[in-house]
CSV table of C-alpha atoms in Angstrom, one decimal:
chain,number,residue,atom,x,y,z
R,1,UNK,CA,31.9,-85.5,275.4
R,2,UNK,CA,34.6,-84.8,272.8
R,3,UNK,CA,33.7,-83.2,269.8
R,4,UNK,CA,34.0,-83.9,266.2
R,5,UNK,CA,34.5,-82.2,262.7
R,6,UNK,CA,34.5,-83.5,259.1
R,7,UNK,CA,37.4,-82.7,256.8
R,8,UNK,CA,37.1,-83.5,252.8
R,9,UNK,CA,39.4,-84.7,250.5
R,10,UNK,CA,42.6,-86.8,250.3
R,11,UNK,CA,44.6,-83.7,249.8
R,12,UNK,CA,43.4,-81.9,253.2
R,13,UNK,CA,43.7,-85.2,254.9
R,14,UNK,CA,47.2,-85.9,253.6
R,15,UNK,CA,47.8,-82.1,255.3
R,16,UNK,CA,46.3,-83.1,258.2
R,17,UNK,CA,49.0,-86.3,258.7
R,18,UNK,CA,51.7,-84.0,257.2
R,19,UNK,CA,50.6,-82.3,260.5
R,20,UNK,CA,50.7,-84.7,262.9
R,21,UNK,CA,46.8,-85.5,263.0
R,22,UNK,CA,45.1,-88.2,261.7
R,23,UNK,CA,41.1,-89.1,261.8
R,24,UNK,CA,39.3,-90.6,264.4
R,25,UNK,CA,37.5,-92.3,261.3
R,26,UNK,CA,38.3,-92.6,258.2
R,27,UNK,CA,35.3,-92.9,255.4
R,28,UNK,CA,35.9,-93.9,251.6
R,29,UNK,CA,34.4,-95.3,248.9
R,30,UNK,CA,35.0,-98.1,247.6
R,31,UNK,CA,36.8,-96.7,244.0
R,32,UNK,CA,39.4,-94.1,246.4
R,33,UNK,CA,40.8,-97.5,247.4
R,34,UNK,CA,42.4,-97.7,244.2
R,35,UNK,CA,44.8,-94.6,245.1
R,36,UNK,CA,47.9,-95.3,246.9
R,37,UNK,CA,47.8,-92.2,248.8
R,38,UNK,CA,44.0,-92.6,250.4
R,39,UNK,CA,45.4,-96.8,251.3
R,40,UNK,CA,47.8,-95.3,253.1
R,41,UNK,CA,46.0,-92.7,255.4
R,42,UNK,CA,43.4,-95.6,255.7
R,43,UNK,CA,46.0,-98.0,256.9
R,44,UNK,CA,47.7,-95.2,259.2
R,45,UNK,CA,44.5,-94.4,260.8
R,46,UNK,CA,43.3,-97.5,261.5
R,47,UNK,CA,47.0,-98.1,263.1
R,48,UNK,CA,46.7,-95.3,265.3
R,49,UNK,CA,43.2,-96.9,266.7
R,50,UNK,CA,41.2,-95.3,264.2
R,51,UNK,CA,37.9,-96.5,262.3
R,52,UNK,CA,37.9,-97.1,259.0
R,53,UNK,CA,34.4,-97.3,257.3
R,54,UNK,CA,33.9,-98.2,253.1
R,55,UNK,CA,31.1,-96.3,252.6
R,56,UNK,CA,28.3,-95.0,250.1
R,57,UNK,CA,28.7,-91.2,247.7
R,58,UNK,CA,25.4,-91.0,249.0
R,59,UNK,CA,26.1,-91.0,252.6
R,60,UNK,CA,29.3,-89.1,251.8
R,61,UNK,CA,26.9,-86.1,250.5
R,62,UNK,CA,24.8,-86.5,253.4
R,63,UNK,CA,28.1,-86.2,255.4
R,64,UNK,CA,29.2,-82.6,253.6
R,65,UNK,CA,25.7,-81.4,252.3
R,66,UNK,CA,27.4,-81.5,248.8
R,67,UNK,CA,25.6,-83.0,245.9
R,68,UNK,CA,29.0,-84.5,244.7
R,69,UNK,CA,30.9,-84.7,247.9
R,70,UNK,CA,34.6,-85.8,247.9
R,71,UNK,CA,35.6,-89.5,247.9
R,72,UNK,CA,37.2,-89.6,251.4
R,73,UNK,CA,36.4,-87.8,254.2
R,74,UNK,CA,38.2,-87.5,258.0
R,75,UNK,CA,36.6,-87.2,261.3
R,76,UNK,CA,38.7,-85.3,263.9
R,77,UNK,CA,38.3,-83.9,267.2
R,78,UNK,CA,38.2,-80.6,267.8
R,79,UNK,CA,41.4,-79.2,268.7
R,80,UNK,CA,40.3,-76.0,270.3
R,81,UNK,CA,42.9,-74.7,272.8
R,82,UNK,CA,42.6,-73.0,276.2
R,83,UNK,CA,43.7,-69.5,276.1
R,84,UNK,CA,45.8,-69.7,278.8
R,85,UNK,CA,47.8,-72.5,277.0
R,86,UNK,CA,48.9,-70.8,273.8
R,87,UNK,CA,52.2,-70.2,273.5
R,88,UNK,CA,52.3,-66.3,271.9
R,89,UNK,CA,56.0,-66.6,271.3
R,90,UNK,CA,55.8,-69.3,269.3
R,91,UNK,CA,54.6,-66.5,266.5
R,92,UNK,CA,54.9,-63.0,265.5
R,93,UNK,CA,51.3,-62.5,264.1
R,94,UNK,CA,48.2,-63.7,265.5
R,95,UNK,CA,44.3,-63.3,264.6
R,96,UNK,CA,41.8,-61.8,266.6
R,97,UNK,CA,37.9,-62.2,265.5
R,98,UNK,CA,35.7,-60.5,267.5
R,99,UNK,CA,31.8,-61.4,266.8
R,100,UNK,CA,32.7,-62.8,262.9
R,101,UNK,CA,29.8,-64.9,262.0
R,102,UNK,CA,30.5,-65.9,258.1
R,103,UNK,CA,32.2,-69.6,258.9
R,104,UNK,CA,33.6,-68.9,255.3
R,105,UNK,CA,35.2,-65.9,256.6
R,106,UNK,CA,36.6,-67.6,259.5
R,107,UNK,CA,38.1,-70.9,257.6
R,108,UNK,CA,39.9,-68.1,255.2
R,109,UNK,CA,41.1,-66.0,257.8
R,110,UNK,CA,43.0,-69.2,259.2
R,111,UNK,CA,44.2,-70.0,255.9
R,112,UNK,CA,45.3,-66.8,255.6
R,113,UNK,CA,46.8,-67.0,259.0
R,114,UNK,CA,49.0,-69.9,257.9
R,115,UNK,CA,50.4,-68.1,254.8
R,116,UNK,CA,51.8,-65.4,256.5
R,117,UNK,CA,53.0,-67.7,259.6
R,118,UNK,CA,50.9,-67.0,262.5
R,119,UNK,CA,50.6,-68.9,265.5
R,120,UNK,CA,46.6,-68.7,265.0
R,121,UNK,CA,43.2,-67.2,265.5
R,122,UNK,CA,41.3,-66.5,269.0
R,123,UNK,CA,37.7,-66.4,268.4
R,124,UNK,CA,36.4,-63.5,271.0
R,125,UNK,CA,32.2,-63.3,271.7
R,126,UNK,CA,29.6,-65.0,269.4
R,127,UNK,CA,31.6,-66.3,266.4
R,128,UNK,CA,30.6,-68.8,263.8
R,129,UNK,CA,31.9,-72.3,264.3
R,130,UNK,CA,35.6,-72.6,263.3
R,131,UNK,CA,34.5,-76.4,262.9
R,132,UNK,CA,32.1,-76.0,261.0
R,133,UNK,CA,31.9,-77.7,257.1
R,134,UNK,CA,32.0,-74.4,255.6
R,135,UNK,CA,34.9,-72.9,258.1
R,136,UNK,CA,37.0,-76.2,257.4
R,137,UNK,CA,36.7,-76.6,253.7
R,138,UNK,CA,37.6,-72.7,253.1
R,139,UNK,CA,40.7,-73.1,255.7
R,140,UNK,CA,41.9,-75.4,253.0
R,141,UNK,CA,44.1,-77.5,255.6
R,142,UNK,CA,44.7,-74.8,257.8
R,143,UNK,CA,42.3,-76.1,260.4
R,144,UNK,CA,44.9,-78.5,261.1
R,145,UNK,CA,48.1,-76.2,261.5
R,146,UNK,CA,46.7,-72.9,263.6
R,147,UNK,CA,45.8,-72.5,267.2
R,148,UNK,CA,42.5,-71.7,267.3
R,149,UNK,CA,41.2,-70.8,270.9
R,150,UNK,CA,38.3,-69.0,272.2
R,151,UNK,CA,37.7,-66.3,275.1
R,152,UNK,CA,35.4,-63.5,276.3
R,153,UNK,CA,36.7,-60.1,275.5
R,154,UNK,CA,37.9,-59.3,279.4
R,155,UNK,CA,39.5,-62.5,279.8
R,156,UNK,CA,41.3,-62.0,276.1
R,157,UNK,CA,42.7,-58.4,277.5
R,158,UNK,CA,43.8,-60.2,280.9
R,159,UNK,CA,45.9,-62.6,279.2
R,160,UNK,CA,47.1,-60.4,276.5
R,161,UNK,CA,48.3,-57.7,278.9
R,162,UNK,CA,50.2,-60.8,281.0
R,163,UNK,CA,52.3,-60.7,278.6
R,164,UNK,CA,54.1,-58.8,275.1
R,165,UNK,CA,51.9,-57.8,272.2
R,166,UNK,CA,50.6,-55.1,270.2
R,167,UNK,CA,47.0,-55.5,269.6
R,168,UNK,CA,46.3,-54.0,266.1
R,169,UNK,CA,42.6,-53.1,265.2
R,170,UNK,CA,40.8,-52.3,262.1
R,171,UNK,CA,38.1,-49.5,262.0
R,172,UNK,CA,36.4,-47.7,259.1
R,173,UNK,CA,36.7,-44.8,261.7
R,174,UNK,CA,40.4,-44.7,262.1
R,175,UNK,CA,42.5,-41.7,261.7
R,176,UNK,CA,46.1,-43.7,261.2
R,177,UNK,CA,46.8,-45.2,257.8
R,178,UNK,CA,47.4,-48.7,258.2
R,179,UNK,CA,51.0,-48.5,256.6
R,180,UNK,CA,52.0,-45.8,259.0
R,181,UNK,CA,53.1,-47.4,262.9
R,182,UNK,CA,55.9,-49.8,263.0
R,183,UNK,CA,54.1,-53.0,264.2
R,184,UNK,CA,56.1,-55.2,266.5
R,185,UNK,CA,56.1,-58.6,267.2
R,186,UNK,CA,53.4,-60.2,268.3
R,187,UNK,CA,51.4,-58.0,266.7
R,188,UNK,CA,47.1,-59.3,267.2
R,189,UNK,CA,45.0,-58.4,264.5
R,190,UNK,CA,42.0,-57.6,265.7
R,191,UNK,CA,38.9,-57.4,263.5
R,192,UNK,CA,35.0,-57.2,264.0
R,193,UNK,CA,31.6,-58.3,262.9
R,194,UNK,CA,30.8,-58.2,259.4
R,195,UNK,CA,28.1,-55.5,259.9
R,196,UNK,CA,29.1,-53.6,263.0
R,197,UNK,CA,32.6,-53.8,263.0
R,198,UNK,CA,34.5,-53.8,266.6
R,199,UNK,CA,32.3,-52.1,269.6
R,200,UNK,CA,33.4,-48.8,270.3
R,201,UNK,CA,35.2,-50.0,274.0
R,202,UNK,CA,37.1,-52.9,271.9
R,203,UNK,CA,38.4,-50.0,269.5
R,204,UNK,CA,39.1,-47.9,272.5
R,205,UNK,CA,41.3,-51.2,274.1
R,206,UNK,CA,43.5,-51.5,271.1
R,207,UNK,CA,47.4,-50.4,271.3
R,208,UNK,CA,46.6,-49.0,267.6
R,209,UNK,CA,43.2,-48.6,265.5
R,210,UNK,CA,43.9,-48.1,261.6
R,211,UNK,CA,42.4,-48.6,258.4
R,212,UNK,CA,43.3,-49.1,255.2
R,213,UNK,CA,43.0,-46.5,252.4
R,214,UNK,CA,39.6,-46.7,251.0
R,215,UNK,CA,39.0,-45.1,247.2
R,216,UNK,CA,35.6,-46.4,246.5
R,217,UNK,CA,31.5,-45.8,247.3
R,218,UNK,CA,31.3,-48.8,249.4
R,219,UNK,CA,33.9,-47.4,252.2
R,220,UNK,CA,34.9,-51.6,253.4
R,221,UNK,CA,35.9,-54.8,252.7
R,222,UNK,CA,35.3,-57.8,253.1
R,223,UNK,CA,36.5,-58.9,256.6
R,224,UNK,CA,38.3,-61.6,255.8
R,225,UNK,CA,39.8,-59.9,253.1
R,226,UNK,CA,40.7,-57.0,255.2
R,227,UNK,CA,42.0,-59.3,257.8
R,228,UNK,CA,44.8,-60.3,254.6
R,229,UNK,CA,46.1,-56.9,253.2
R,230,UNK,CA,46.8,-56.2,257.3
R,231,UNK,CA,48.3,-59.1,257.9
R,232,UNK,CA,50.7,-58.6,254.9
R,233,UNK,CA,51.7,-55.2,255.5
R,234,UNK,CA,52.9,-56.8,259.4
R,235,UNK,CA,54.7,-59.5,257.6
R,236,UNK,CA,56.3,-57.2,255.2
R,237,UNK,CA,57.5,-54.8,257.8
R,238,UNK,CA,58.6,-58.0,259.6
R,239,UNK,CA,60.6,-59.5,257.0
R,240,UNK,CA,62.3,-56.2,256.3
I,1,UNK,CA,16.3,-60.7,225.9
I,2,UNK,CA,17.5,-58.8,228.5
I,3,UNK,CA,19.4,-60.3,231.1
I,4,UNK,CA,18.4,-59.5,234.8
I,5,UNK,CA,19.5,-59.6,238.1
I,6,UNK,CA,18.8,-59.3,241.7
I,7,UNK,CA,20.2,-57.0,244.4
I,8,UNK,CA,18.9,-57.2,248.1
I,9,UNK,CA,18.5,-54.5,250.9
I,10,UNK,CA,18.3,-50.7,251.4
I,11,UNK,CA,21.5,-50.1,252.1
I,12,UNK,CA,22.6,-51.8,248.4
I,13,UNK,CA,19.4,-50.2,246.4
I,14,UNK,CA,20.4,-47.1,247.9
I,15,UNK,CA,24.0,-47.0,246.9
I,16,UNK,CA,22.9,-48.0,243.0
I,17,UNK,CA,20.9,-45.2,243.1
I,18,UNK,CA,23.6,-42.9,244.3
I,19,UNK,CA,25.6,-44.8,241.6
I,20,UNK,CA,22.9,-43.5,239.0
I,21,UNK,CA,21.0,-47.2,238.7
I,22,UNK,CA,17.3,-47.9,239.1
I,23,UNK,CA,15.7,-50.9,238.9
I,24,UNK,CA,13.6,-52.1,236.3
I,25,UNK,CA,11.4,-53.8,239.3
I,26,UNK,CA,11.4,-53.0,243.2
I,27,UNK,CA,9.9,-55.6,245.4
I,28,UNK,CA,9.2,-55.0,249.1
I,29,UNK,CA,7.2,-55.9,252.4
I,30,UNK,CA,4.0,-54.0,253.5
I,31,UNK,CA,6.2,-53.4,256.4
I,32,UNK,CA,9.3,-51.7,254.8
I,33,UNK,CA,7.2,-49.0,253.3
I,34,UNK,CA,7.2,-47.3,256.6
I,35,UNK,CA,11.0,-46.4,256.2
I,36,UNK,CA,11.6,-43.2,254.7
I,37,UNK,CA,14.1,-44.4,252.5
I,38,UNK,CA,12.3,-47.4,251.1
I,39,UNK,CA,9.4,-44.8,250.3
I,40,UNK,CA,12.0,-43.0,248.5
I,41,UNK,CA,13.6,-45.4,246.3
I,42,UNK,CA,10.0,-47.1,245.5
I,43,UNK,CA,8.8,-43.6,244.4
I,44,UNK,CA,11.7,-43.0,242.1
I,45,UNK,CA,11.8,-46.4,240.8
I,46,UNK,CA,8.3,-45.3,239.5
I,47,UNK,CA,8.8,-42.7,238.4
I,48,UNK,CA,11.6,-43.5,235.9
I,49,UNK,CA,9.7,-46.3,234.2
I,50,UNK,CA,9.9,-49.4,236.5
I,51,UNK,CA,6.9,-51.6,238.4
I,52,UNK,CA,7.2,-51.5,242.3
I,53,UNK,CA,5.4,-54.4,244.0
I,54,UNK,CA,4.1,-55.3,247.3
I,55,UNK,CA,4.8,-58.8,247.8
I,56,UNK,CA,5.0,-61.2,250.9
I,57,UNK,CA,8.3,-62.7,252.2
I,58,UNK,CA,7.8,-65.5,251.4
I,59,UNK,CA,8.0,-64.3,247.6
I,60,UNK,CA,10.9,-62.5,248.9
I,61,UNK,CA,12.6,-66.3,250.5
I,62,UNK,CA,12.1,-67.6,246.9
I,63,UNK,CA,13.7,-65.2,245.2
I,64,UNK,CA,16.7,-65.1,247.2
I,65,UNK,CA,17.1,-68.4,248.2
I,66,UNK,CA,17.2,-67.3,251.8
I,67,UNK,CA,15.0,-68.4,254.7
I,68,UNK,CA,15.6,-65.0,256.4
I,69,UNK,CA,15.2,-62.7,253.3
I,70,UNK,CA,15.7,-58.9,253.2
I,71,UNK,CA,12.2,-56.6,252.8
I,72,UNK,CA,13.1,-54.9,250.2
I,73,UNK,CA,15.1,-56.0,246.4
I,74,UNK,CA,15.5,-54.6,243.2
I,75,UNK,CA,15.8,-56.4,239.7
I,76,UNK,CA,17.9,-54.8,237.5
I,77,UNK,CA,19.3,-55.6,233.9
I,78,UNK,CA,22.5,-56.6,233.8
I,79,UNK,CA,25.0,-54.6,232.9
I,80,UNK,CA,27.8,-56.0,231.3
I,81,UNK,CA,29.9,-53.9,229.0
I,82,UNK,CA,32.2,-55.2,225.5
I,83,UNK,CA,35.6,-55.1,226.6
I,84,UNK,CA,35.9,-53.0,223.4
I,85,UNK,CA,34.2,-50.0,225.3
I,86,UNK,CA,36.2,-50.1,228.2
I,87,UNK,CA,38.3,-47.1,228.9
I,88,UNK,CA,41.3,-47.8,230.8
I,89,UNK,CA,42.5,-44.6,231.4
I,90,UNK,CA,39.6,-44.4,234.1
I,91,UNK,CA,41.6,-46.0,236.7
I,92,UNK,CA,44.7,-47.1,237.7
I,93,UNK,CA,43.9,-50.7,238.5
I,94,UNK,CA,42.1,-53.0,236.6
I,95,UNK,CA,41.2,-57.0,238.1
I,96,UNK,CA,41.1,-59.8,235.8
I,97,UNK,CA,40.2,-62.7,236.7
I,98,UNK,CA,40.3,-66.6,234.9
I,99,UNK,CA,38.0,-68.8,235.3
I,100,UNK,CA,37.1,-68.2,238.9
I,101,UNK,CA,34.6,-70.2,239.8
I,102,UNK,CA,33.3,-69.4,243.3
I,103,UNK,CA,30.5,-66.5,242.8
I,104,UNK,CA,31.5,-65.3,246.2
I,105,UNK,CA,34.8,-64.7,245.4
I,106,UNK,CA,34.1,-63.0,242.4
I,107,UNK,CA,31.5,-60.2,244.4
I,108,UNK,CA,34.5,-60.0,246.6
I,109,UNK,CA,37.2,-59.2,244.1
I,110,UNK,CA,34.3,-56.8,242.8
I,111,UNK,CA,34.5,-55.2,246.2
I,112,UNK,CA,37.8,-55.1,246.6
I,113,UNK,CA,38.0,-53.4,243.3
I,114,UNK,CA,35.8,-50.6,244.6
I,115,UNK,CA,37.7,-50.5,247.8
I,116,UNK,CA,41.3,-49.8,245.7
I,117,UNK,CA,40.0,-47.6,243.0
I,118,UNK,CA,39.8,-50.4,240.4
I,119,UNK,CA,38.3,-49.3,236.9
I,120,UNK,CA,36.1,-52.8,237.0
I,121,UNK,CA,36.7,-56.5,237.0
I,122,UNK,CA,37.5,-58.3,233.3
I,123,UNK,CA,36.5,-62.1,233.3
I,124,UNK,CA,38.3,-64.2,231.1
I,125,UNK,CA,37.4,-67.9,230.2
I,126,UNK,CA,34.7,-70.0,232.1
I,127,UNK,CA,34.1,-67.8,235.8
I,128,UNK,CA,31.2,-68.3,238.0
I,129,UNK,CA,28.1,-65.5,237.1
I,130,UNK,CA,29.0,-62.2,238.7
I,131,UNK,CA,25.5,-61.2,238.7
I,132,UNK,CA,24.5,-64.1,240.6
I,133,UNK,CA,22.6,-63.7,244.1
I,134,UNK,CA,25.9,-65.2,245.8
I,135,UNK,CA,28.0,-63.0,243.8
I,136,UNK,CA,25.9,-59.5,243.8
I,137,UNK,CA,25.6,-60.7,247.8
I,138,UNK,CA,29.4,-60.6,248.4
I,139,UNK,CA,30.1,-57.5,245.9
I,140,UNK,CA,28.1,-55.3,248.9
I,141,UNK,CA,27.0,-52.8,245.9
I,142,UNK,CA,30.3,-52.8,244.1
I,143,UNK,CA,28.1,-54.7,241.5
I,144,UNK,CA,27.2,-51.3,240.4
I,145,UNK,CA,30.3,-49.3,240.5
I,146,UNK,CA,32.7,-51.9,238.4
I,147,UNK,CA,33.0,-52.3,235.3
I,148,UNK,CA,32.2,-55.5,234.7
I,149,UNK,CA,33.6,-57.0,231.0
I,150,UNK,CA,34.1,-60.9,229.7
I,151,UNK,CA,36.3,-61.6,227.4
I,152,UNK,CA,37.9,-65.0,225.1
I,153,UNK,CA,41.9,-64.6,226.4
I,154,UNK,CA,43.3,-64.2,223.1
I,155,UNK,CA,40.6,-61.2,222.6
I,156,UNK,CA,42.2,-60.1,225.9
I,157,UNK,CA,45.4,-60.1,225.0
I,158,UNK,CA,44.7,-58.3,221.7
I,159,UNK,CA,42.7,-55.7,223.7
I,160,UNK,CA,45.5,-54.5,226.4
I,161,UNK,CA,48.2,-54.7,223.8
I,162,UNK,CA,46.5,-52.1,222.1
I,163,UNK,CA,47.2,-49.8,224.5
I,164,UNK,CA,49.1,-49.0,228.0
I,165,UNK,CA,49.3,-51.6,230.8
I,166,UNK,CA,51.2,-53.7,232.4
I,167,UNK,CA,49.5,-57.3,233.0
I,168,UNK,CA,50.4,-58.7,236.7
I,169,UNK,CA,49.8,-62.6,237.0
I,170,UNK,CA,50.0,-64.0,240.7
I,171,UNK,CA,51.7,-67.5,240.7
I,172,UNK,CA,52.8,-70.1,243.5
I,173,UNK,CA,55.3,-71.0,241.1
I,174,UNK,CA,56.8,-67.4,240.4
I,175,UNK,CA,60.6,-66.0,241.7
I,176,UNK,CA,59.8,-62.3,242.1
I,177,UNK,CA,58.4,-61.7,245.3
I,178,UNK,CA,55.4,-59.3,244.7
I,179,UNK,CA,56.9,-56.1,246.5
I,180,UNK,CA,60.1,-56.1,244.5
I,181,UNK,CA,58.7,-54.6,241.0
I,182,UNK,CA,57.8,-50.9,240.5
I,183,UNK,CA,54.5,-51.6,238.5
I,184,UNK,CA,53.2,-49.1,236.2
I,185,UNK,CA,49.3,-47.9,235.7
I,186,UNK,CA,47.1,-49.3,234.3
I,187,UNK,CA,48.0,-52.5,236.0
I,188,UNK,CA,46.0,-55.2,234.9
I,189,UNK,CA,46.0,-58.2,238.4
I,190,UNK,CA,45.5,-61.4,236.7
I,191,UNK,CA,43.7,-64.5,239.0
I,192,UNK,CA,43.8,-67.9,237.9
I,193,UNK,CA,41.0,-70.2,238.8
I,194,UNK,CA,41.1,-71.4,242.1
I,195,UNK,CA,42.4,-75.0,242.3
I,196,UNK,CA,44.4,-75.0,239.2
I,197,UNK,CA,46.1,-71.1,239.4
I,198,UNK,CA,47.2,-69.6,235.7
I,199,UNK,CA,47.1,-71.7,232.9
I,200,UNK,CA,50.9,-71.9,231.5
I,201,UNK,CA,50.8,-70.2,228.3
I,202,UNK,CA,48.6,-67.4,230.4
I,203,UNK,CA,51.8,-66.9,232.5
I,204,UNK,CA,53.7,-66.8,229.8
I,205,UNK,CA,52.1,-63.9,228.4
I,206,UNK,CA,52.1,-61.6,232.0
I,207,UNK,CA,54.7,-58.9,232.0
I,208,UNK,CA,55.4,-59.8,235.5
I,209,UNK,CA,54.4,-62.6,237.6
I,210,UNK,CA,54.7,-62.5,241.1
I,211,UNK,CA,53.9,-64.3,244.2
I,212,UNK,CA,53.2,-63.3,247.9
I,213,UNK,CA,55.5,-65.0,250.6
I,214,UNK,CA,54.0,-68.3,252.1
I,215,UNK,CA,55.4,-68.7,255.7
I,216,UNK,CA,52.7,-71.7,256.1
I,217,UNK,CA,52.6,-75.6,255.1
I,218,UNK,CA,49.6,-75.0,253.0
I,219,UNK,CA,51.5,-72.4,250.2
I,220,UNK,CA,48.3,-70.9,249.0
I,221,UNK,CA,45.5,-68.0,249.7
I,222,UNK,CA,41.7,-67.6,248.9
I,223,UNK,CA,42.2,-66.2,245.2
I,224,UNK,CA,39.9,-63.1,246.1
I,225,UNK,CA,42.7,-62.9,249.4
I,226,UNK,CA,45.4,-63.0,246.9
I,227,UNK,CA,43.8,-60.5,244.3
I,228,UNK,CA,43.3,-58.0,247.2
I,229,UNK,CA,46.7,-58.4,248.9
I,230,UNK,CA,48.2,-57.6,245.3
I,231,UNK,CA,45.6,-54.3,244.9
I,232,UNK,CA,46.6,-53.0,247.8
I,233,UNK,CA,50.4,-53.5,247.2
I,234,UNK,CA,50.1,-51.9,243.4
I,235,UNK,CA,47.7,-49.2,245.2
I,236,UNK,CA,50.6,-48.4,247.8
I,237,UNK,CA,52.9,-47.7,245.1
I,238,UNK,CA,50.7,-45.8,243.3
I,239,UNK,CA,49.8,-43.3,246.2
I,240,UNK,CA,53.5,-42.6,247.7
């Protein structure tokens, strides 16, 4: 059975077409008629065989458990790839999540992912649902424009070792500043649970383990947020 | 009145108190009293003044809003301090941030703060309650290392041109790529809110305003991303 995700908003669906994806259902109310811009994602989706429902705010906040939900909303299936199909070359940064189970974290790491161009996440062990409301609304389009594809850890390393790429990770425990190595391209960003961080063997599999300078009492950051500033320093030494 | 708020778990009592803060109320589980360090921090939450009570988790659900809640929480009063008393000599960064409006980005900016050094986060127009649960959740104790200051913008502006500091605004619409100026401390990392960015006249009045290179179709980051890939770019100067 294929599987579905909700995506909110006219400016995330108008992304979403921008990308080459439209809804397999469309749902409005009655007033977002009135703007040119939602008739003609309505009209383009129910050209390309899609559903187009006028509907109720009510059922809309049903739909996105928001008391004032937004007036159009997208249904899409899920566009998860198989590991084996993704095209590493096509980018020189790619994410790595091992374990992350905040879906806010995840949607932010993909938005992040398509700010500083990479080809997209791969979701490794028991992560929150990339699909999820919460994931999709923080990946503020992004959903629609990075590869998101999910493996066990073994059959991540197989594939990554068939091929180039430096995979990167980020530990609390590393010696090497994050600003030292001279990443290359692809570089995989690896980064772990919220709590744990990465499993000692994970660390241990990484081509580099480094952290960032810390200069507080709390000694982290957020994961997402850690994901970002290592992202930009590989995109900065990239676009040197 | 007093204003108060709530922090959850060991681990973020215990850093307060390492910080030098009690709270005015500890509530835990029958359960958590067998861990050393809950005994600890219950006994010297009596001791300086404040109630400790055994309650049920259920109490404990209600109070954070969470099915699963922690065993242990502390109330404390809030502590908010006039921008007028805030020394900026004390650090090298300083994050400012207008009208943000997602509580969890503002606990993360807090911890991101605490990560690069910051002296404390300035709020400036209508942002979300840092000492909310979602807020003080996502600052992972930084809640009680930061300075934490609100203040009208033109109050703002009078404040730092009273002294050193060099106001950084992030903008979509800026030229200067955010690696090309030297900055100077104290630098001040202005947010705008997070649909609408920096109001005009607010950009106007930054010494610099910069923006981060967008590789993706989407052209824009989580502001607490953007805020952190900023600190760590200002704190990267600062420690070469």
């Amino acid at each position: 059975m294929e599987r579905l995700f909700l995506a909110e908003g006219l400016r995330i669906l108008s992304e979403a077409e921008e990308s080459g994806t439209l809804p397999a259902e469309i749902l409005f109310t009655e007033n977002s008629e009135d703007h040119p811009r939602a008739r003609t994602l309505i009209a383009a989706t129910e050209a390309a065989g899609g559903e187009a429902v006028r509907t109720t705010r009510a059922i809309l906040s049903k739909l996105s458990g928001k008391d004032n939900p937004q007036a159009i909303v997208g249904i899409y299936p899920e566009l998860e790839t198989d590991l084996a199909k993704v095209d590493r070359s096509q980018a020189d940064i790619w994410l790595v999540a091992q374990a992350l189970r905040d879906p806010g974290n995840l949607g932010t790491m993909l938005r992040t992912g398509d700010a500083v161009g990479a080809g997209g996440l791969i979701l490794i062990d028991d992560c929150a649902d990339p699909f999820s409301v919460e994931a999709v609304r923080a990946s503020m389009g992004a959903i629609f424009t990075q590869t998101i594809a999910t493996a066990r850890w073994p059959d991540f390393l197989d594939w990554l070792r068939g091929g180039d790429g430096m995979l990167v990770g980020t530990s609390l425990d590393a010696d090497l500043d994050y600003q030292q190595p001279d990443y290359t391209a692809p570089t995989f960003i690896l980064t772990g649970n919220e709590s744990a961080g990465l499993p000692t063997d994970y660390a241990t599999a990484c081509d580099l383990l480094v952290k960032m300078p810390m200069r507080g009492k709390a000694d982290s950051l957020n994961a997402a947020v850690a994901t970002a500033v290592m992202a930009y320093e590989v995109l900065n030494q990239f676009r040197r």
